[in-house]
Structure formats: C-alpha cells, structure tokens
Amino acid sequence: MTRLHLFDLDGTLLHGTSAPVEISRQLGLEAETVALDRAISSGLIGPPEYAAQVYELWSGLTDAHVTTAFEGAPWLASIREVWSEIRSRGEYCAVISLSPSFFVERLTGWGAHAAYGSRFPAVPFTEPVDPAGVLNAAAKVLIADRLCAEFGVRRADCVAYGDSLSDKDLFGVVPLSVAVNADRHLTGLATHSYAGKDLWDAYELVRGAR
C-alpha cells in the first residue's frame, strides 16, 4: 500500500513566516500582516476575517509581486528532494494551506501532486474574495479525504506535517504526523517533532515507518 504525505505551508515549509507575510513584504505591509498572523494564531480572528483583511491590504498586488515573494521566501531546504524521493517510492505528496491559492498552487511546479489553498480571485484583483472559499482546519481534513479517494489510499496511509492550530484536526485523524517547528497547539498530538530548516530531516523521521 502506498502513502500520502500532506504538508502545511506557513511555518512548515516556510520557516518562521507565512505566505501572506512574504507577499505583503513586497508592498511594504509586512508589519500589518504579521499582526494578522498573530491574531489568527491566537484565535482572535478566524480564517474568513483574516482573508478579508489581507485582501484589503493587497489592493495593489500584481503577479510580479507574488513571483518575487515566492522566489525569495525562506523555504526549508530539500523540499524538492523530499518530494522527488516520495514520488520515486510510488507515494504521493500534497500541500494543503489556508494561504491564498495563487501562491500555494505554485508548489506543483516543485513536485507536489496537488496543492490546495484558500480560493482568492486572480491577481490583480477585480472581484472580491469569497468567504466560502477560505479554508480552515476542518477543511484540511475534507481535502485530505478527497485526495485519499483520488490516489486510492486511506487515512491510515497518510502522514501529516504541520506547525500550528490549523493542523490540529488533521493530526487527529492520521496515524503518523510530524510537528515541524511547531507551536503549543500541537503539543502532545504529533508522533514526531522536528525543529530546524531542512525538510529532509523531518521526512527521515517517518521515511521508513508503516
């Protein structure tokens, strides 16, 4: 039986930051978005409110800004190598993130079989963000189930990698999980924990496990 590896993005594949912060940095609005990140991680606002507020900040956003943010972000080392290894073993890898789809989906170019983010309109914005398309922790489980059906695997064949509250539900339904540079919300939930800047080392914790 093959396996499905499910990766979070913000704080997991990105070290110490989030896609919205990296995007906002291009517009000189990093501090405002860091404050929003703190608010959502502490539960003061939810994903729909967060999405609405970053959408307002990004009124001048262009595709060039997004490309620069993606290419210059502090990614963990070895992401492409890990995903290549997973593929070579006949296994699957996917990214599920609350961050905007127009950023997350770029990771299919690095070898992810699938990449899901909150649905935002195309950049530059000409229409509003739809709250119904904004993902939350429960949505990560629903998408994981959909991917299981697509790839012919079960929840029991999944490995989750995450760092925060948005990963809590997913960690609760899969047998193997790796807390990557995680905060207090995942304390005691993960089967493995990793602190560092190289995804290969986190992957090695579950590479041989079945």
PDB file of N, CA and C in Angstrom, residues 70-123:
ATOM      1  N   PHE A  70       7.371  34.513  -3.768  1.00  0.00           N
ATOM      2  CA  PHE A  70       7.556  33.063  -3.813  1.00  0.00           C
ATOM      3  C   PHE A  70       9.031  32.704  -3.959  1.00  0.00           C
ATOM      4  N   GLU A  71       9.697  33.355  -4.869  1.00  0.00           N
ATOM      5  CA  GLU A  71      11.085  33.010  -5.154  1.00  0.00           C
ATOM      6  C   GLU A  71      12.035  33.428  -4.035  1.00  0.00           C
ATOM      7  N   GLY A  72      11.669  34.467  -3.290  1.00  0.00           N
ATOM      8  CA  GLY A  72      12.554  34.961  -2.246  1.00  0.00           C
ATOM      9  C   GLY A  72      12.209  34.510  -0.847  1.00  0.00           C
ATOM     10  N   ALA A  73      11.176  33.696  -0.701  1.00  0.00           N
ATOM     11  CA  ALA A  73      10.719  33.277   0.625  1.00  0.00           C
ATOM     12  C   ALA A  73      11.728  32.342   1.298  1.00  0.00           C
ATOM     13  N   PRO A  74      11.742  32.306   2.631  1.00  0.00           N
ATOM     14  CA  PRO A  74      12.678  31.431   3.358  1.00  0.00           C
ATOM     15  C   PRO A  74      12.170  29.987   3.452  1.00  0.00           C
ATOM     16  N   TRP A  75      12.230  29.298   2.349  1.00  0.00           N
ATOM     17  CA  TRP A  75      11.785  27.909   2.298  1.00  0.00           C
ATOM     18  C   TRP A  75      12.739  27.000   3.067  1.00  0.00           C
ATOM     19  N   LEU A  76      12.221  25.939   3.645  1.00  0.00           N
ATOM     20  CA  LEU A  76      13.089  24.906   4.186  1.00  0.00           C
ATOM     21  C   LEU A  76      13.911  24.314   3.047  1.00  0.00           C
ATOM     22  N   ALA A  77      15.096  23.851   3.380  1.00  0.00           N
ATOM     23  CA  ALA A  77      15.930  23.168   2.390  1.00  0.00           C
ATOM     24  C   ALA A  77      15.313  21.814   2.052  1.00  0.00           C
ATOM     25  N   SER A  78      15.642  21.328   0.857  1.00  0.00           N
ATOM     26  CA  SER A  78      15.363  19.948   0.419  1.00  0.00           C
ATOM     27  C   SER A  78      13.893  19.639   0.134  1.00  0.00           C
ATOM     28  N   ILE A  79      13.052  20.647  -0.051  1.00  0.00           N
ATOM     29  CA  ILE A  79      11.643  20.366  -0.350  1.00  0.00           C
ATOM     30  C   ILE A  79      11.523  19.555  -1.637  1.00  0.00           C
ATOM     31  N   ARG A  80      12.161  20.017  -2.694  1.00  0.00           N
ATOM     32  CA  ARG A  80      12.053  19.312  -3.968  1.00  0.00           C
ATOM     33  C   ARG A  80      12.681  17.919  -3.897  1.00  0.00           C
ATOM     34  N   GLU A  81      13.762  17.800  -3.131  1.00  0.00           N
ATOM     35  CA  GLU A  81      14.408  16.495  -2.986  1.00  0.00           C
ATOM     36  C   GLU A  81      13.501  15.504  -2.249  1.00  0.00           C
ATOM     37  N   VAL A  82      12.833  15.986  -1.201  1.00  0.00           N
ATOM     38  CA  VAL A  82      11.913  15.115  -0.461  1.00  0.00           C
ATOM     39  C   VAL A  82      10.767  14.677  -1.356  1.00  0.00           C
ATOM     40  N   TRP A  83      10.189  15.601  -2.088  1.00  0.00           N
ATOM     41  CA  TRP A  83       9.053  15.239  -2.933  1.00  0.00           C
ATOM     42  C   TRP A  83       9.474  14.326  -4.072  1.00  0.00           C
ATOM     43  N   SER A  84      10.679  14.513  -4.585  1.00  0.00           N
ATOM     44  CA  SER A  84      11.199  13.603  -5.614  1.00  0.00           C
ATOM     45  C   SER A  84      11.376  12.200  -5.048  1.00  0.00           C
ATOM     46  N   GLU A  85      11.884  12.110  -3.832  1.00  0.00           N
ATOM     47  CA  GLU A  85      12.053  10.813  -3.164  1.00  0.00           C
ATOM     48  C   GLU A  85      10.701  10.143  -2.950  1.00  0.00           C
ATOM     49  N   ILE A  86       9.712  10.925  -2.487  1.00  0.00           N
ATOM     50  CA  ILE A  86       8.372  10.374  -2.269  1.00  0.00           C
ATOM     51  C   ILE A  86       7.812   9.819  -3.572  1.00  0.00           C
ATOM     52  N   ARG A  87       7.951  10.567  -4.638  1.00  0.00           N
ATOM     53  CA  ARG A  87       7.462  10.115  -5.944  1.00  0.00           C
ATOM     54  C   ARG A  87       8.198   8.850  -6.389  1.00  0.00           C
ATOM     55  N   SER A  88       9.497   8.788  -6.144  1.00  0.00           N
ATOM     56  CA  SER A  88      10.282   7.631  -6.589  1.00  0.00           C
ATOM     57  C   SER A  88       9.869   6.360  -5.858  1.00  0.00           C
ATOM     58  N   ARG A  89       9.273   6.512  -4.685  1.00  0.00           N
ATOM     59  CA  ARG A  89       8.801   5.361  -3.915  1.00  0.00           C
ATOM     60  C   ARG A  89       7.366   4.985  -4.276  1.00  0.00           C
ATOM     61  N   GLY A  90       6.788   5.686  -5.254  1.00  0.00           N
ATOM     62  CA  GLY A  90       5.412   5.404  -5.639  1.00  0.00           C
ATOM     63  C   GLY A  90       4.397   5.963  -4.664  1.00  0.00           C
ATOM     64  N   GLU A  91       4.821   6.943  -3.855  1.00  0.00           N
ATOM     65  CA  GLU A  91       3.939   7.583  -2.888  1.00  0.00           C
ATOM     66  C   GLU A  91       3.520   8.958  -3.404  1.00  0.00           C
ATOM     67  N   TYR A  92       2.652   9.613  -2.669  1.00  0.00           N
ATOM     68  CA  TYR A  92       2.074  10.888  -3.102  1.00  0.00           C
ATOM     69  C   TYR A  92       2.369  11.983  -2.087  1.00  0.00           C
ATOM     70  N   CYS A  93       2.458  13.212  -2.586  1.00  0.00           N
ATOM     71  CA  CYS A  93       2.659  14.355  -1.697  1.00  0.00           C
ATOM     72  C   CYS A  93       1.741  15.493  -2.137  1.00  0.00           C
ATOM     73  N   ALA A  94       1.182  16.185  -1.155  1.00  0.00           N
ATOM     74  CA  ALA A  94       0.265  17.287  -1.430  1.00  0.00           C
ATOM     75  C   ALA A  94       0.438  18.366  -0.378  1.00  0.00           C
ATOM     76  N   VAL A  95       0.089  19.580  -0.744  1.00  0.00           N
ATOM     77  CA  VAL A  95       0.124  20.720   0.176  1.00  0.00           C
ATOM     78  C   VAL A  95      -1.306  21.190   0.397  1.00  0.00           C
ATOM     79  N   ILE A  96      -1.675  21.386   1.649  1.00  0.00           N
ATOM     80  CA  ILE A  96      -2.981  21.950   1.992  1.00  0.00           C
ATOM     81  C   ILE A  96      -2.729  23.110   2.947  1.00  0.00           C
ATOM     82  N   SER A  97      -3.099  24.305   2.533  1.00  0.00           N
ATOM     83  CA  SER A  97      -2.769  25.502   3.297  1.00  0.00           C
ATOM     84  C   SER A  97      -3.928  26.475   3.321  1.00  0.00           C
ATOM     85  N   LEU A  98      -4.017  27.261   4.391  1.00  0.00           N
ATOM     86  CA  LEU A  98      -5.014  28.325   4.464  1.00  0.00           C
ATOM     87  C   LEU A  98      -4.593  29.533   3.642  1.00  0.00           C
ATOM     88  N   SER A  99      -3.344  29.581   3.191  1.00  0.00           N
ATOM     89  CA  SER A  99      -2.852  30.717   2.413  1.00  0.00           C
ATOM     90  C   SER A  99      -3.490  30.746   1.026  1.00  0.00           C
ATOM     91  N   PRO A 100      -3.350  31.879   0.323  1.00  0.00           N
ATOM     92  CA  PRO A 100      -4.028  32.040  -0.974  1.00  0.00           C
ATOM     93  C   PRO A 100      -3.624  30.996  -2.010  1.00  0.00           C
ATOM     94  N   SER A 101      -4.616  30.527  -2.728  1.00  0.00           N
ATOM     95  CA  SER A 101      -4.392  29.506  -3.751  1.00  0.00           C
ATOM     96  C   SER A 101      -3.388  29.963  -4.798  1.00  0.00           C
ATOM     97  N   PHE A 102      -3.358  31.273  -5.115  1.00  0.00           N
ATOM     98  CA  PHE A 102      -2.463  31.728  -6.178  1.00  0.00           C
ATOM     99  C   PHE A 102      -0.992  31.625  -5.778  1.00  0.00           C
ATOM    100  N   PHE A 103      -0.710  31.464  -4.502  1.00  0.00           N
ATOM    101  CA  PHE A 103       0.648  31.216  -4.019  1.00  0.00           C
ATOM    102  C   PHE A 103       0.890  29.723  -3.837  1.00  0.00           C
ATOM    103  N   VAL A 104      -0.023  29.063  -3.168  1.00  0.00           N
ATOM    104  CA  VAL A 104       0.139  27.648  -2.826  1.00  0.00           C
ATOM    105  C   VAL A 104       0.273  26.777  -4.067  1.00  0.00           C
ATOM    106  N   GLU A 105      -0.537  27.050  -5.087  1.00  0.00           N
ATOM    107  CA  GLU A 105      -0.567  26.199  -6.271  1.00  0.00           C
ATOM    108  C   GLU A 105       0.742  26.198  -7.054  1.00  0.00           C
ATOM    109  N   ARG A 106       1.594  27.182  -6.812  1.00  0.00           N
ATOM    110  CA  ARG A 106       2.892  27.207  -7.479  1.00  0.00           C
ATOM    111  C   ARG A 106       3.770  26.017  -7.061  1.00  0.00           C
ATOM    112  N   LEU A 107       3.436  25.393  -5.937  1.00  0.00           N
ATOM    113  CA  LEU A 107       4.253  24.283  -5.449  1.00  0.00           C
ATOM    114  C   LEU A 107       4.082  23.001  -6.262  1.00  0.00           C
ATOM    115  N   THR A 108       3.090  22.941  -7.130  1.00  0.00           N
ATOM    116  CA  THR A 108       3.019  21.784  -8.026  1.00  0.00           C
ATOM    117  C   THR A 108       4.222  21.776  -8.966  1.00  0.00           C
ATOM    118  N   GLY A 109       4.782  22.951  -9.224  1.00  0.00           N
ATOM    119  CA  GLY A 109       5.973  23.043 -10.053  1.00  0.00           C
ATOM    120  C   GLY A 109       7.219  22.502  -9.373  1.00  0.00           C
ATOM    121  N   TRP A 110       7.144  22.301  -8.072  1.00  0.00           N
ATOM    122  CA  TRP A 110       8.271  21.733  -7.325  1.00  0.00           C
ATOM    123  C   TRP A 110       8.121  20.232  -7.113  1.00  0.00           C
ATOM    124  N   GLY A 111       6.992  19.679  -7.545  1.00  0.00           N
ATOM    125  CA  GLY A 111       6.829  18.232  -7.440  1.00  0.00           C
ATOM    126  C   GLY A 111       5.660  17.748  -6.616  1.00  0.00           C
ATOM    127  N   ALA A 112       4.882  18.656  -6.028  1.00  0.00           N
ATOM    128  CA  ALA A 112       3.694  18.218  -5.297  1.00  0.00           C
ATOM    129  C   ALA A 112       2.663  17.676  -6.284  1.00  0.00           C
ATOM    130  N   HIS A 113       2.027  16.562  -5.928  1.00  0.00           N
ATOM    131  CA  HIS A 113       0.968  16.024  -6.790  1.00  0.00           C
ATOM    132  C   HIS A 113      -0.257  16.931  -6.806  1.00  0.00           C
ATOM    133  N   ALA A 114      -0.481  17.643  -5.715  1.00  0.00           N
ATOM    134  CA  ALA A 114      -1.626  18.550  -5.607  1.00  0.00           C
ATOM    135  C   ALA A 114      -1.286  19.635  -4.602  1.00  0.00           C
ATOM    136  N   ALA A 115      -1.901  20.809  -4.754  1.00  0.00           N
ATOM    137  CA  ALA A 115      -1.686  21.920  -3.825  1.00  0.00           C
ATOM    138  C   ALA A 115      -2.985  22.705  -3.712  1.00  0.00           C
ATOM    139  N   TYR A 116      -3.491  22.802  -2.500  1.00  0.00           N
ATOM    140  CA  TYR A 116      -4.759  23.488  -2.247  1.00  0.00           C
ATOM    141  C   TYR A 116      -4.551  24.645  -1.271  1.00  0.00           C
ATOM    142  N   GLY A 117      -5.125  25.791  -1.598  1.00  0.00           N
ATOM    143  CA  GLY A 117      -5.122  26.938  -0.706  1.00  0.00           C
ATOM    144  C   GLY A 117      -6.491  27.579  -0.691  1.00  0.00           C
ATOM    145  N   SER A 118      -6.645  28.593   0.132  1.00  0.00           N
ATOM    146  CA  SER A 118      -7.905  29.348   0.140  1.00  0.00           C
ATOM    147  C   SER A 118      -8.102  30.010  -1.218  1.00  0.00           C
ATOM    148  N   ARG A 119      -9.318  29.925  -1.731  1.00  0.00           N
ATOM    149  CA  ARG A 119      -9.594  30.452  -3.066  1.00  0.00           C
ATOM    150  C   ARG A 119      -9.668  31.975  -3.031  1.00  0.00           C
ATOM    151  N   PHE A 120      -8.723  32.594  -3.704  1.00  0.00           N
ATOM    152  CA  PHE A 120      -8.701  34.039  -3.890  1.00  0.00           C
ATOM    153  C   PHE A 120      -8.916  34.332  -5.368  1.00  0.00           C
ATOM    154  N   PRO A 121      -9.437  35.515  -5.702  1.00  0.00           N
ATOM    155  CA  PRO A 121      -9.525  35.864  -7.122  1.00  0.00           C
ATOM    156  C   PRO A 121      -8.133  36.020  -7.718  1.00  0.00           C
ATOM    157  N   ALA A 122      -8.068  35.987  -9.032  1.00  0.00           N
ATOM    158  CA  ALA A 122      -6.783  36.146  -9.714  1.00  0.00           C
ATOM    159  C   ALA A 122      -6.215  37.537  -9.437  1.00  0.00           C
ATOM    160  N   VAL A 123      -4.890  37.611  -9.460  1.00  0.00           N
ATOM    161  CA  VAL A 123      -4.164  38.865  -9.262  1.00  0.00           C
ATOM    162  C   VAL A 123      -3.891  39.494 -10.629  1.00  0.00           C
TER     163      VAL A 123
END
